[in-house]
Amino acid sequence: MRVLLVRVSFVLGLLAAGLLAGCASATGSPTVPLASYAGILPAPVSASQTPDKRFDLESGSAVYAASSAAAPVADYLAGLLRPATGYAVPVVASAPSAPAIKLTLSGAPTVVGDEGYRLTVDPSGIVLSAQTAAGLFEGVQTLRQLLPSAIESRKAVQGAPWAVPAGTVTDYPRYAYRGASLDVARHFFDVADVERYIDDIARYKMDYLHLHLTDDQGWRIAVDGYPALTQIGASTEVGGGAGGYYTQAQYKEIVGYAASRYITVIPEIDMPGHVNAAESAYGDLTCDGKAPAPYAGTGTGFSTLCTNSPAVKTFVSTVLKQLAALTPGSYIDIGGDEAQATSASDYARFMTWAAAQVRADGKTPMGWDAITNAQTGSGAVAEYWETTDSATPAFKAAVAAGTKVVLAPANRTYLDQKYDQSTVLGLDWAGPIPLAQAYQWDPSTYLPGVPSAAVEGVEAAMWSETLTSVADLEYLAFPRLTAVAELGWSPAATHDLGAFERRLAAQAAHWAEAGIGFFRAPGVDWPRG
Ligand code: TNX
């Protein structure tokens, strides 16, 4: 590759000197390998590549936003293109004379719906059309995969010609819910870390970030009226580190950043278990009134709110109301997993009440699958994380009564599980999870007794007991995150492990340029690097 780049820069040098004007396009043979439509990940609904034709992004190329509603995505796209190309890439509001990338909210076929797009590339220009800005954004993720991988560099590079192979893509998602979760409680991740992970998941057209904001080891969001939650509850993490929390202003920044990537943040307050951090700050949340010491271990199932106490009700309703006000999306997650320290009857009564609080705040309750032991109302979402595919009778009954399902089977989608026995990071209670295991299942038929119409989508979960940096997250996420993303986006008819592995090989050069470290999973013909 280095040799190729040297050749490119040599040609560019000659071009700059006016010695070889038009050489690259006159020869018709780009020095940098052209991307392929077969490498688009997640696999699109349909794509066809036109042989021997391409669009070249050049120093005078503009992004043309055909309406003001398209302008934010046009700005985002130009921002992706400028660093590596070193070009000005202006965003313009009327049709430019030079070949351009046009983003428009008219002309897309209705079939693309509210998140899909159509992309048409030919030598005279690129047209990306959609019915919504979100659809344009997803189309931009496809377009960036069709550029040479050097486009991912944050510094100007000699990656030209910046060629996009000609062709057409028509694309839209299989599921409305394509989520990734991030546990910022076991180890704290700051705003910049979370924004980086948002960008990682946005590449693969995910649209929900589920933030696990509270657990035994840390409470990570400031709540007005409860200052000790952050003074004491946020003061540690697994292993005894300093922990941390988001002010409400910082949390809004995360929500806004995600929204600029057409991703909705779902806040999770885990209860009635997983609450030691809250109780370490406010002893009246426990039944004996005594605040436990902050906890820095990795155990689960030992803490519970005193579910019938007025102090707990006041606390929980205050927290949920403030979170609802910070949340533009419709879901508020009330956790509900591993509540072994709560009696079954207290659990059912309390979670039924908590779900009603969420409804009263104008939101839809979501939680782990055990919430189906409570009455959470039609349209609530239960996230299935068990390692078996036999849902409980209560789960099936809730689904029959209108509960929706997000599938996050721990032995498939838990990115915190090791890839194999030699993986240093991660847990292995539901694993190890090799790439093929993360990919080889069908969300629509996964749970017998749960009709496909109840399945809202899938989620890739990132628990952070063993993870302390973005590099750790990315190593466990790449490539398995993309398996879950593809299950969420691509039509079942495209599902094919071999083709998926070939798509991954095409992505790896982009990751390398973007500084995303990844596991070289066996089965994929990864580029040498
Ligand atoms: C199970 S999944 C948990 C989490 C852990 C995770 C580790 C779920 C709802 N609960 O508390 O962090 O396993 O893999």
PDB file of C-alpha atoms in Angstrom, residues 190-458:
ATOM      1  CA  ASP A 190     -16.491  10.802  29.467  1.00  0.00           C
ATOM      2  CA  VAL A 191     -18.429  12.850  26.918  1.00  0.00           C
ATOM      3  CA  ALA A 192     -15.716  12.634  24.262  1.00  0.00           C
ATOM      4  CA  ASP A 193     -15.525   8.840  24.660  1.00  0.00           C
ATOM      5  CA  VAL A 194     -19.272   8.469  24.296  1.00  0.00           C
ATOM      6  CA  GLU A 195     -19.302  10.730  21.240  1.00  0.00           C
ATOM      7  CA  ARG A 196     -16.603   8.612  19.665  1.00  0.00           C
ATOM      8  CA  TYR A 197     -18.667   5.489  20.252  1.00  0.00           C
ATOM      9  CA  ILE A 198     -21.694   7.257  18.793  1.00  0.00           C
ATOM     10  CA  ASP A 199     -19.684   7.860  15.638  1.00  0.00           C
ATOM     11  CA  ASP A 200     -18.633   4.216  15.613  1.00  0.00           C
ATOM     12  CA  ILE A 201     -22.203   2.951  15.708  1.00  0.00           C
ATOM     13  CA  ALA A 202     -23.448   5.606  13.276  1.00  0.00           C
ATOM     14  CA  ARG A 203     -21.145   4.190  10.594  1.00  0.00           C
ATOM     15  CA  TYR A 204     -23.242   1.056  10.595  1.00  0.00           C
ATOM     16  CA  LYS A 205     -26.618   2.797  10.557  1.00  0.00           C
ATOM     17  CA  MET A 206     -27.563   2.134  14.159  1.00  0.00           C
ATOM     18  CA  ASP A 207     -30.192   4.517  15.494  1.00  0.00           C
ATOM     19  CA  TYR A 208     -30.375   3.999  19.274  1.00  0.00           C
ATOM     20  CA  LEU A 209     -27.747   4.412  21.982  1.00  0.00           C
ATOM     21  CA  HIS A 210     -28.908   2.848  25.238  1.00  0.00           C
ATOM     22  CA  LEU A 211     -26.860   4.363  28.055  1.00  0.00           C
ATOM     23  CA  HIS A 212     -26.653   2.254  31.205  1.00  0.00           C
ATOM     24  CA  LEU A 213     -26.288   5.242  33.531  1.00  0.00           C
ATOM     25  CA  THR A 214     -26.521   3.640  36.947  1.00  0.00           C
ATOM     26  CA  ASP A 215     -25.430   0.469  38.669  1.00  0.00           C
ATOM     27  CA  ASP A 216     -24.003  -0.752  41.956  1.00  0.00           C
ATOM     28  CA  GLN A 217     -20.619   0.729  41.117  1.00  0.00           C
ATOM     29  CA  GLY A 218     -21.638   4.197  40.009  1.00  0.00           C
ATOM     30  CA  TRP A 219     -24.397   6.732  39.473  1.00  0.00           C
ATOM     31  CA  ARG A 220     -23.435   8.788  36.413  1.00  0.00           C
ATOM     32  CA  ILE A 221     -26.045  11.514  35.926  1.00  0.00           C
ATOM     33  CA  ALA A 222     -26.604  14.605  38.058  1.00  0.00           C
ATOM     34  CA  VAL A 223     -30.117  14.880  39.474  1.00  0.00           C
ATOM     35  CA  ASP A 224     -31.335  18.199  40.859  1.00  0.00           C
ATOM     36  CA  GLY A 225     -32.225  17.870  44.514  1.00  0.00           C
ATOM     37  CA  TYR A 226     -30.002  14.829  45.107  1.00  0.00           C
ATOM     38  CA  PRO A 227     -26.439  16.183  45.146  1.00  0.00           C
ATOM     39  CA  ALA A 228     -24.946  13.183  46.967  1.00  0.00           C
ATOM     40  CA  LEU A 229     -25.761  10.980  43.963  1.00  0.00           C
ATOM     41  CA  THR A 230     -22.810  12.527  42.205  1.00  0.00           C
ATOM     42  CA  GLN A 231     -20.742  13.541  45.240  1.00  0.00           C
ATOM     43  CA  ILE A 232     -20.774  10.008  46.663  1.00  0.00           C
ATOM     44  CA  GLY A 233     -22.617   7.778  44.204  1.00  0.00           C
ATOM     45  CA  ALA A 234     -20.361   8.674  41.293  1.00  0.00           C
ATOM     46  CA  SER A 235     -17.135   8.526  43.264  1.00  0.00           C
ATOM     47  CA  THR A 236     -15.931   5.114  42.250  1.00  0.00           C
ATOM     48  CA  GLU A 237     -16.076   2.386  39.591  1.00  0.00           C
ATOM     49  CA  VAL A 238     -14.997  -1.227  39.201  1.00  0.00           C
ATOM     50  CA  GLY A 239     -11.489  -1.565  40.550  1.00  0.00           C
ATOM     51  CA  GLY A 240     -11.779   1.545  42.719  1.00  0.00           C
ATOM     52  CA  GLY A 241     -10.976   4.247  40.138  1.00  0.00           C
ATOM     53  CA  ALA A 242     -12.275   7.791  40.377  1.00  0.00           C
ATOM     54  CA  GLY A 243     -15.541   7.202  38.537  1.00  0.00           C
ATOM     55  CA  GLY A 244     -17.278  10.318  37.262  1.00  0.00           C
ATOM     56  CA  TYR A 245     -20.627  11.604  36.090  1.00  0.00           C
ATOM     57  CA  TYR A 246     -22.317  13.832  33.535  1.00  0.00           C
ATOM     58  CA  THR A 247     -23.811  17.136  34.527  1.00  0.00           C
ATOM     59  CA  GLN A 248     -27.207  17.604  32.934  1.00  0.00           C
ATOM     60  CA  ALA A 249     -25.567  20.040  30.498  1.00  0.00           C
ATOM     61  CA  GLN A 250     -23.020  17.384  29.506  1.00  0.00           C
ATOM     62  CA  TYR A 251     -25.744  14.805  29.158  1.00  0.00           C
ATOM     63  CA  LYS A 252     -27.634  17.174  26.854  1.00  0.00           C
ATOM     64  CA  GLU A 253     -24.461  17.519  24.822  1.00  0.00           C
ATOM     65  CA  ILE A 254     -24.349  13.739  24.354  1.00  0.00           C
ATOM     66  CA  VAL A 255     -28.035  13.665  23.412  1.00  0.00           C
ATOM     67  CA  GLY A 256     -27.503  16.493  20.912  1.00  0.00           C
ATOM     68  CA  TYR A 257     -24.410  14.888  19.417  1.00  0.00           C
ATOM     69  CA  ALA A 258     -26.285  11.628  18.988  1.00  0.00           C
ATOM     70  CA  ALA A 259     -29.214  13.492  17.406  1.00  0.00           C
ATOM     71  CA  SER A 260     -26.830  15.039  14.891  1.00  0.00           C
ATOM     72  CA  ARG A 261     -26.068  11.431  13.888  1.00  0.00           C
ATOM     73  CA  TYR A 262     -29.797  10.553  13.864  1.00  0.00           C
ATOM     74  CA  ILE A 263     -29.304   8.417  16.943  1.00  0.00           C
ATOM     75  CA  THR A 264     -31.707   8.555  19.881  1.00  0.00           C
ATOM     76  CA  VAL A 265     -30.279   8.199  23.373  1.00  0.00           C
ATOM     77  CA  ILE A 266     -32.213   5.945  25.756  1.00  0.00           C
ATOM     78  CA  PRO A 267     -31.284   6.572  29.382  1.00  0.00           C
ATOM     79  CA  GLU A 268     -31.396   3.582  31.718  1.00  0.00           C
ATOM     80  CA  ILE A 269     -31.846   3.861  35.462  1.00  0.00           C
ATOM     81  CA  ASP A 270     -31.458   0.296  36.631  1.00  0.00           C
ATOM     82  CA  MET A 271     -33.816  -0.688  39.471  1.00  0.00           C
ATOM     83  CA  PRO A 272     -34.922  -2.101  41.862  1.00  0.00           C
ATOM     84  CA  GLY A 273     -31.577  -3.959  41.943  1.00  0.00           C
ATOM     85  CA  HIS A 274     -28.190  -2.636  40.821  1.00  0.00           C
ATOM     86  CA  VAL A 275     -28.671   0.373  43.128  1.00  0.00           C
ATOM     87  CA  ASN A 276     -25.781   0.266  45.582  1.00  0.00           C
ATOM     88  CA  ALA A 277     -24.333   3.548  44.283  1.00  0.00           C
ATOM     89  CA  ALA A 278     -27.614   5.402  44.851  1.00  0.00           C
ATOM     90  CA  GLU A 279     -27.951   3.837  48.291  1.00  0.00           C
ATOM     91  CA  SER A 280     -24.391   4.726  49.216  1.00  0.00           C
ATOM     92  CA  ALA A 281     -25.459   8.355  48.704  1.00  0.00           C
ATOM     93  CA  TYR A 282     -28.921   8.155  50.305  1.00  0.00           C
ATOM     94  CA  GLY A 283     -29.336   5.582  53.051  1.00  0.00           C
ATOM     95  CA  ASP A 284     -33.107   6.124  53.150  1.00  0.00           C
ATOM     96  CA  LEU A 285     -33.397   4.246  49.864  1.00  0.00           C
ATOM     97  CA  THR A 286     -32.650   1.054  51.818  1.00  0.00           C
ATOM     98  CA  CYS A 287     -35.078  -0.652  54.199  1.00  0.00           C
ATOM     99  CA  ASP A 288     -32.694  -0.480  57.151  1.00  0.00           C
ATOM    100  CA  GLY A 289     -31.944   3.183  56.479  1.00  0.00           C
ATOM    101  CA  LYS A 290     -28.191   2.609  56.450  1.00  0.00           C
ATOM    102  CA  ALA A 291     -26.086   3.776  53.526  1.00  0.00           C
ATOM    103  CA  PRO A 292     -23.800   0.982  52.308  1.00  0.00           C
ATOM    104  CA  ALA A 293     -20.195   1.705  51.384  1.00  0.00           C
ATOM    105  CA  PRO A 294     -19.485   2.495  47.727  1.00  0.00           C
ATOM    106  CA  TYR A 295     -18.843  -0.712  45.802  1.00  0.00           C
ATOM    107  CA  ALA A 296     -16.028  -1.361  43.349  1.00  0.00           C
ATOM    108  CA  GLY A 297     -16.425  -5.095  42.747  1.00  0.00           C
ATOM    109  CA  THR A 298     -18.197  -6.928  39.932  1.00  0.00           C
ATOM    110  CA  GLY A 299     -20.909  -8.806  41.813  1.00  0.00           C
ATOM    111  CA  THR A 300     -24.598  -8.466  40.936  1.00  0.00           C
ATOM    112  CA  GLY A 301     -27.923  -9.177  42.558  1.00  0.00           C
ATOM    113  CA  PHE A 302     -27.120  -7.974  46.090  1.00  0.00           C
ATOM    114  CA  SER A 303     -28.778  -4.547  46.291  1.00  0.00           C
ATOM    115  CA  THR A 304     -32.409  -3.493  46.233  1.00  0.00           C
ATOM    116  CA  LEU A 305     -34.415  -0.364  46.710  1.00  0.00           C
ATOM    117  CA  CYS A 306     -36.863  -0.472  49.606  1.00  0.00           C
ATOM    118  CA  THR A 307     -39.628  -0.624  47.053  1.00  0.00           C
ATOM    119  CA  ASN A 308     -42.549   0.358  49.281  1.00  0.00           C
ATOM    120  CA  SER A 309     -40.923   3.316  50.999  1.00  0.00           C
ATOM    121  CA  PRO A 310     -42.170   6.853  50.307  1.00  0.00           C
ATOM    122  CA  ALA A 311     -38.553   8.087  50.102  1.00  0.00           C
ATOM    123  CA  VAL A 312     -37.918   5.632  47.275  1.00  0.00           C
ATOM    124  CA  LYS A 313     -41.063   6.658  45.414  1.00  0.00           C
ATOM    125  CA  THR A 314     -40.147  10.346  45.694  1.00  0.00           C
ATOM    126  CA  PHE A 315     -36.600   9.618  44.571  1.00  0.00           C
ATOM    127  CA  VAL A 316     -37.536   7.465  41.607  1.00  0.00           C
ATOM    128  CA  SER A 317     -40.283   9.756  40.354  1.00  0.00           C
ATOM    129  CA  THR A 318     -37.939  12.770  40.598  1.00  0.00           C
ATOM    130  CA  VAL A 319     -35.170  10.984  38.694  1.00  0.00           C
ATOM    131  CA  LEU A 320     -37.506   9.709  35.975  1.00  0.00           C
ATOM    132  CA  LYS A 321     -39.138  13.101  35.510  1.00  0.00           C
ATOM    133  CA  GLN A 322     -35.778  14.851  35.078  1.00  0.00           C
ATOM    134  CA  LEU A 323     -34.572  12.175  32.661  1.00  0.00           C
ATOM    135  CA  ALA A 324     -37.775  12.438  30.645  1.00  0.00           C
ATOM    136  CA  ALA A 325     -37.175  16.173  30.329  1.00  0.00           C
ATOM    137  CA  LEU A 326     -33.645  15.479  29.026  1.00  0.00           C
ATOM    138  CA  THR A 327     -34.849  12.875  26.535  1.00  0.00           C
ATOM    139  CA  PRO A 328     -36.238  13.816  23.137  1.00  0.00           C
ATOM    140  CA  GLY A 329     -36.850  10.155  22.280  1.00  0.00           C
ATOM    141  CA  SER A 330     -39.804   8.150  23.455  1.00  0.00           C
ATOM    142  CA  TYR A 331     -38.089   5.457  25.567  1.00  0.00           C
ATOM    143  CA  ILE A 332     -36.982   5.619  29.190  1.00  0.00           C
ATOM    144  CA  ASP A 333     -35.371   2.402  30.422  1.00  0.00           C
ATOM    145  CA  ILE A 334     -36.123   1.312  33.974  1.00  0.00           C
ATOM    146  CA  GLY A 335     -33.747  -1.677  33.990  1.00  0.00           C
ATOM    147  CA  GLY A 336     -35.308  -4.430  36.055  1.00  0.00           C
ATOM    148  CA  ASP A 337     -32.647  -7.126  35.618  1.00  0.00           C
ATOM    149  CA  GLU A 338     -31.089  -9.381  38.234  1.00  0.00           C
ATOM    150  CA  ALA A 339     -33.250  -8.165  41.095  1.00  0.00           C
ATOM    151  CA  GLN A 340     -32.495 -11.204  43.239  1.00  0.00           C
ATOM    152  CA  ALA A 341     -32.549  -9.126  46.424  1.00  0.00           C
ATOM    153  CA  THR A 342     -36.153  -8.023  45.777  1.00  0.00           C
ATOM    154  CA  SER A 343     -39.112 -10.349  46.393  1.00  0.00           C
ATOM    155  CA  ALA A 344     -41.134 -11.304  43.327  1.00  0.00           C
ATOM    156  CA  SER A 345     -44.219  -9.518  44.582  1.00  0.00           C
ATOM    157  CA  ASP A 346     -42.340  -6.332  45.491  1.00  0.00           C
ATOM    158  CA  TYR A 347     -40.675  -6.458  42.085  1.00  0.00           C
ATOM    159  CA  ALA A 348     -43.939  -6.756  40.171  1.00  0.00           C
ATOM    160  CA  ARG A 349     -45.648  -4.022  42.168  1.00  0.00           C
ATOM    161  CA  PHE A 350     -42.710  -1.633  42.018  1.00  0.00           C
ATOM    162  CA  MET A 351     -41.910  -2.065  38.329  1.00  0.00           C
ATOM    163  CA  THR A 352     -45.593  -1.689  37.431  1.00  0.00           C
ATOM    164  CA  TRP A 353     -45.541   1.598  39.357  1.00  0.00           C
ATOM    165  CA  ALA A 354     -42.221   2.737  37.785  1.00  0.00           C
ATOM    166  CA  ALA A 355     -43.557   2.017  34.277  1.00  0.00           C
ATOM    167  CA  ALA A 356     -46.626   4.114  35.078  1.00  0.00           C
ATOM    168  CA  GLN A 357     -44.355   6.962  36.170  1.00  0.00           C
ATOM    169  CA  VAL A 358     -42.626   6.820  32.798  1.00  0.00           C
ATOM    170  CA  ARG A 359     -46.006   6.929  31.067  1.00  0.00           C
ATOM    171  CA  ALA A 360     -47.084   9.869  33.213  1.00  0.00           C
ATOM    172  CA  ASP A 361     -43.976  11.705  31.996  1.00  0.00           C
ATOM    173  CA  GLY A 362     -45.121  11.117  28.416  1.00  0.00           C
ATOM    174  CA  LYS A 363     -42.603   8.370  27.636  1.00  0.00           C
ATOM    175  CA  THR A 364     -42.663   4.664  26.859  1.00  0.00           C
ATOM    176  CA  PRO A 365     -41.145   2.271  29.393  1.00  0.00           C
ATOM    177  CA  MET A 366     -38.387  -0.094  28.383  1.00  0.00           C
ATOM    178  CA  GLY A 367     -36.482  -2.626  30.470  1.00  0.00           C
ATOM    179  CA  TRP A 368     -34.751  -5.986  30.559  1.00  0.00           C
ATOM    180  CA  ASP A 369     -36.904  -9.056  29.907  1.00  0.00           C
ATOM    181  CA  ALA A 370     -37.827  -9.530  33.579  1.00  0.00           C
ATOM    182  CA  ILE A 371     -40.084  -6.479  33.361  1.00  0.00           C
ATOM    183  CA  THR A 372     -42.592  -8.814  31.761  1.00  0.00           C
ATOM    184  CA  ASN A 373     -43.219  -9.979  35.349  1.00  0.00           C
ATOM    185  CA  ALA A 374     -44.779  -6.550  35.898  1.00  0.00           C
ATOM    186  CA  GLN A 375     -47.587  -4.741  34.083  1.00  0.00           C
ATOM    187  CA  THR A 376     -45.848  -2.203  31.878  1.00  0.00           C
ATOM    188  CA  GLY A 377     -48.616  -1.597  29.354  1.00  0.00           C
ATOM    189  CA  SER A 378     -49.011  -2.083  25.646  1.00  0.00           C
ATOM    190  CA  GLY A 379     -46.097  -0.833  23.578  1.00  0.00           C
ATOM    191  CA  ALA A 380     -43.547  -1.156  26.388  1.00  0.00           C
ATOM    192  CA  VAL A 381     -40.281  -2.696  25.230  1.00  0.00           C
ATOM    193  CA  ALA A 382     -38.721  -5.747  26.861  1.00  0.00           C
ATOM    194  CA  GLU A 383     -35.108  -6.415  25.980  1.00  0.00           C
ATOM    195  CA  TYR A 384     -34.381 -10.134  25.815  1.00  0.00           C
ATOM    196  CA  TRP A 385     -30.869 -10.913  27.047  1.00  0.00           C
ATOM    197  CA  GLU A 386     -31.105 -14.567  28.093  1.00  0.00           C
ATOM    198  CA  THR A 387     -28.759 -17.148  26.644  1.00  0.00           C
ATOM    199  CA  THR A 388     -31.547 -19.602  25.860  1.00  0.00           C
ATOM    200  CA  ASP A 389     -34.166 -19.140  23.198  1.00  0.00           C
ATOM    201  CA  SER A 390     -37.031 -20.247  25.428  1.00  0.00           C
ATOM    202  CA  ALA A 391     -38.826 -17.198  26.707  1.00  0.00           C
ATOM    203  CA  THR A 392     -40.806 -17.530  29.940  1.00  0.00           C
ATOM    204  CA  PRO A 393     -44.603 -17.852  29.870  1.00  0.00           C
ATOM    205  CA  ALA A 394     -44.784 -14.359  31.416  1.00  0.00           C
ATOM    206  CA  PHE A 395     -42.667 -12.974  28.585  1.00  0.00           C
ATOM    207  CA  LYS A 396     -44.816 -14.619  25.912  1.00  0.00           C
ATOM    208  CA  ALA A 397     -48.011 -13.453  27.625  1.00  0.00           C
ATOM    209  CA  ALA A 398     -46.728  -9.884  27.783  1.00  0.00           C
ATOM    210  CA  VAL A 399     -45.843 -10.004  24.101  1.00  0.00           C
ATOM    211  CA  ALA A 400     -49.311 -11.320  23.305  1.00  0.00           C
ATOM    212  CA  ALA A 401     -50.685  -8.337  25.254  1.00  0.00           C
ATOM    213  CA  GLY A 402     -48.670  -5.818  23.247  1.00  0.00           C
ATOM    214  CA  THR A 403     -45.156  -5.689  24.705  1.00  0.00           C
ATOM    215  CA  LYS A 404     -42.526  -5.171  22.001  1.00  0.00           C
ATOM    216  CA  VAL A 405     -39.226  -7.022  21.926  1.00  0.00           C
ATOM    217  CA  VAL A 406     -35.651  -5.946  21.388  1.00  0.00           C
ATOM    218  CA  LEU A 407     -33.347  -8.921  21.008  1.00  0.00           C
ATOM    219  CA  ALA A 408     -29.996  -8.826  22.737  1.00  0.00           C
ATOM    220  CA  PRO A 409     -29.270 -12.504  23.454  1.00  0.00           C
ATOM    221  CA  ALA A 410     -26.164 -12.408  25.632  1.00  0.00           C
ATOM    222  CA  ASN A 411     -24.492 -15.315  23.826  1.00  0.00           C
ATOM    223  CA  ARG A 412     -24.876 -13.478  20.476  1.00  0.00           C
ATOM    224  CA  THR A 413     -24.868  -9.734  20.992  1.00  0.00           C
ATOM    225  CA  TYR A 414     -22.899  -9.115  24.204  1.00  0.00           C
ATOM    226  CA  LEU A 415     -19.857  -7.338  22.913  1.00  0.00           C
ATOM    227  CA  ASP A 416     -18.246  -7.504  26.357  1.00  0.00           C
ATOM    228  CA  GLN A 417     -17.806 -11.255  25.953  1.00  0.00           C
ATOM    229  CA  LYS A 418     -14.453 -12.583  24.789  1.00  0.00           C
ATOM    230  CA  TYR A 419     -14.003 -13.578  21.143  1.00  0.00           C
ATOM    231  CA  ASP A 420     -12.166 -16.735  22.176  1.00  0.00           C
ATOM    232  CA  GLN A 421     -10.297 -18.078  25.172  1.00  0.00           C
ATOM    233  CA  SER A 422      -7.237 -16.005  24.336  1.00  0.00           C
ATOM    234  CA  THR A 423      -9.022 -12.623  24.323  1.00  0.00           C
ATOM    235  CA  VAL A 424      -7.509 -10.617  27.178  1.00  0.00           C
ATOM    236  CA  LEU A 425     -10.389  -8.161  27.644  1.00  0.00           C
ATOM    237  CA  GLY A 426     -13.961  -9.038  28.412  1.00  0.00           C
ATOM    238  CA  LEU A 427     -16.012 -11.528  30.385  1.00  0.00           C
ATOM    239  CA  ASP A 428     -16.976 -15.012  29.269  1.00  0.00           C
ATOM    240  CA  TRP A 429     -20.062 -16.012  31.210  1.00  0.00           C
ATOM    241  CA  ALA A 430     -22.128 -15.966  27.978  1.00  0.00           C
ATOM    242  CA  GLY A 431     -19.230 -16.594  25.671  1.00  0.00           C
ATOM    243  CA  PRO A 432     -16.804 -16.722  24.181  1.00  0.00           C
ATOM    244  CA  ILE A 433     -18.612 -15.267  21.162  1.00  0.00           C
ATOM    245  CA  PRO A 434     -16.814 -15.741  17.874  1.00  0.00           C
ATOM    246  CA  LEU A 435     -17.832 -13.562  14.934  1.00  0.00           C
ATOM    247  CA  ALA A 436     -19.943 -16.238  13.258  1.00  0.00           C
ATOM    248  CA  GLN A 437     -21.974 -16.778  16.446  1.00  0.00           C
ATOM    249  CA  ALA A 438     -22.710 -13.056  16.631  1.00  0.00           C
ATOM    250  CA  TYR A 439     -23.920 -13.137  13.026  1.00  0.00           C
ATOM    251  CA  GLN A 440     -25.598 -16.501  12.470  1.00  0.00           C
ATOM    252  CA  TRP A 441     -29.130 -16.046  13.782  1.00  0.00           C
ATOM    253  CA  ASP A 442     -32.375 -14.532  12.632  1.00  0.00           C
ATOM    254  CA  PRO A 443     -34.083 -12.015  14.933  1.00  0.00           C
ATOM    255  CA  SER A 444     -37.492 -12.646  13.400  1.00  0.00           C
ATOM    256  CA  THR A 445     -37.550 -16.364  14.262  1.00  0.00           C
ATOM    257  CA  TYR A 446     -35.209 -16.414  17.248  1.00  0.00           C
ATOM    258  CA  LEU A 447     -37.750 -16.762  20.034  1.00  0.00           C
ATOM    259  CA  PRO A 448     -40.336 -19.506  19.539  1.00  0.00           C
ATOM    260  CA  GLY A 449     -43.721 -18.196  20.622  1.00  0.00           C
ATOM    261  CA  VAL A 450     -42.774 -14.601  19.874  1.00  0.00           C
ATOM    262  CA  PRO A 451     -44.149 -13.465  16.523  1.00  0.00           C
ATOM    263  CA  SER A 452     -41.821 -11.551  14.233  1.00  0.00           C
ATOM    264  CA  ALA A 453     -44.237  -8.611  14.258  1.00  0.00           C
ATOM    265  CA  ALA A 454     -43.404  -8.063  17.944  1.00  0.00           C
ATOM    266  CA  VAL A 455     -39.684  -7.714  17.236  1.00  0.00           C
ATOM    267  CA  GLU A 456     -38.664  -4.062  17.102  1.00  0.00           C
ATOM    268  CA  GLY A 457     -35.039  -4.885  16.478  1.00  0.00           C
ATOM    269  CA  VAL A 458     -31.700  -5.826  17.969  1.00  0.00           C
TER     270      VAL A 458
END
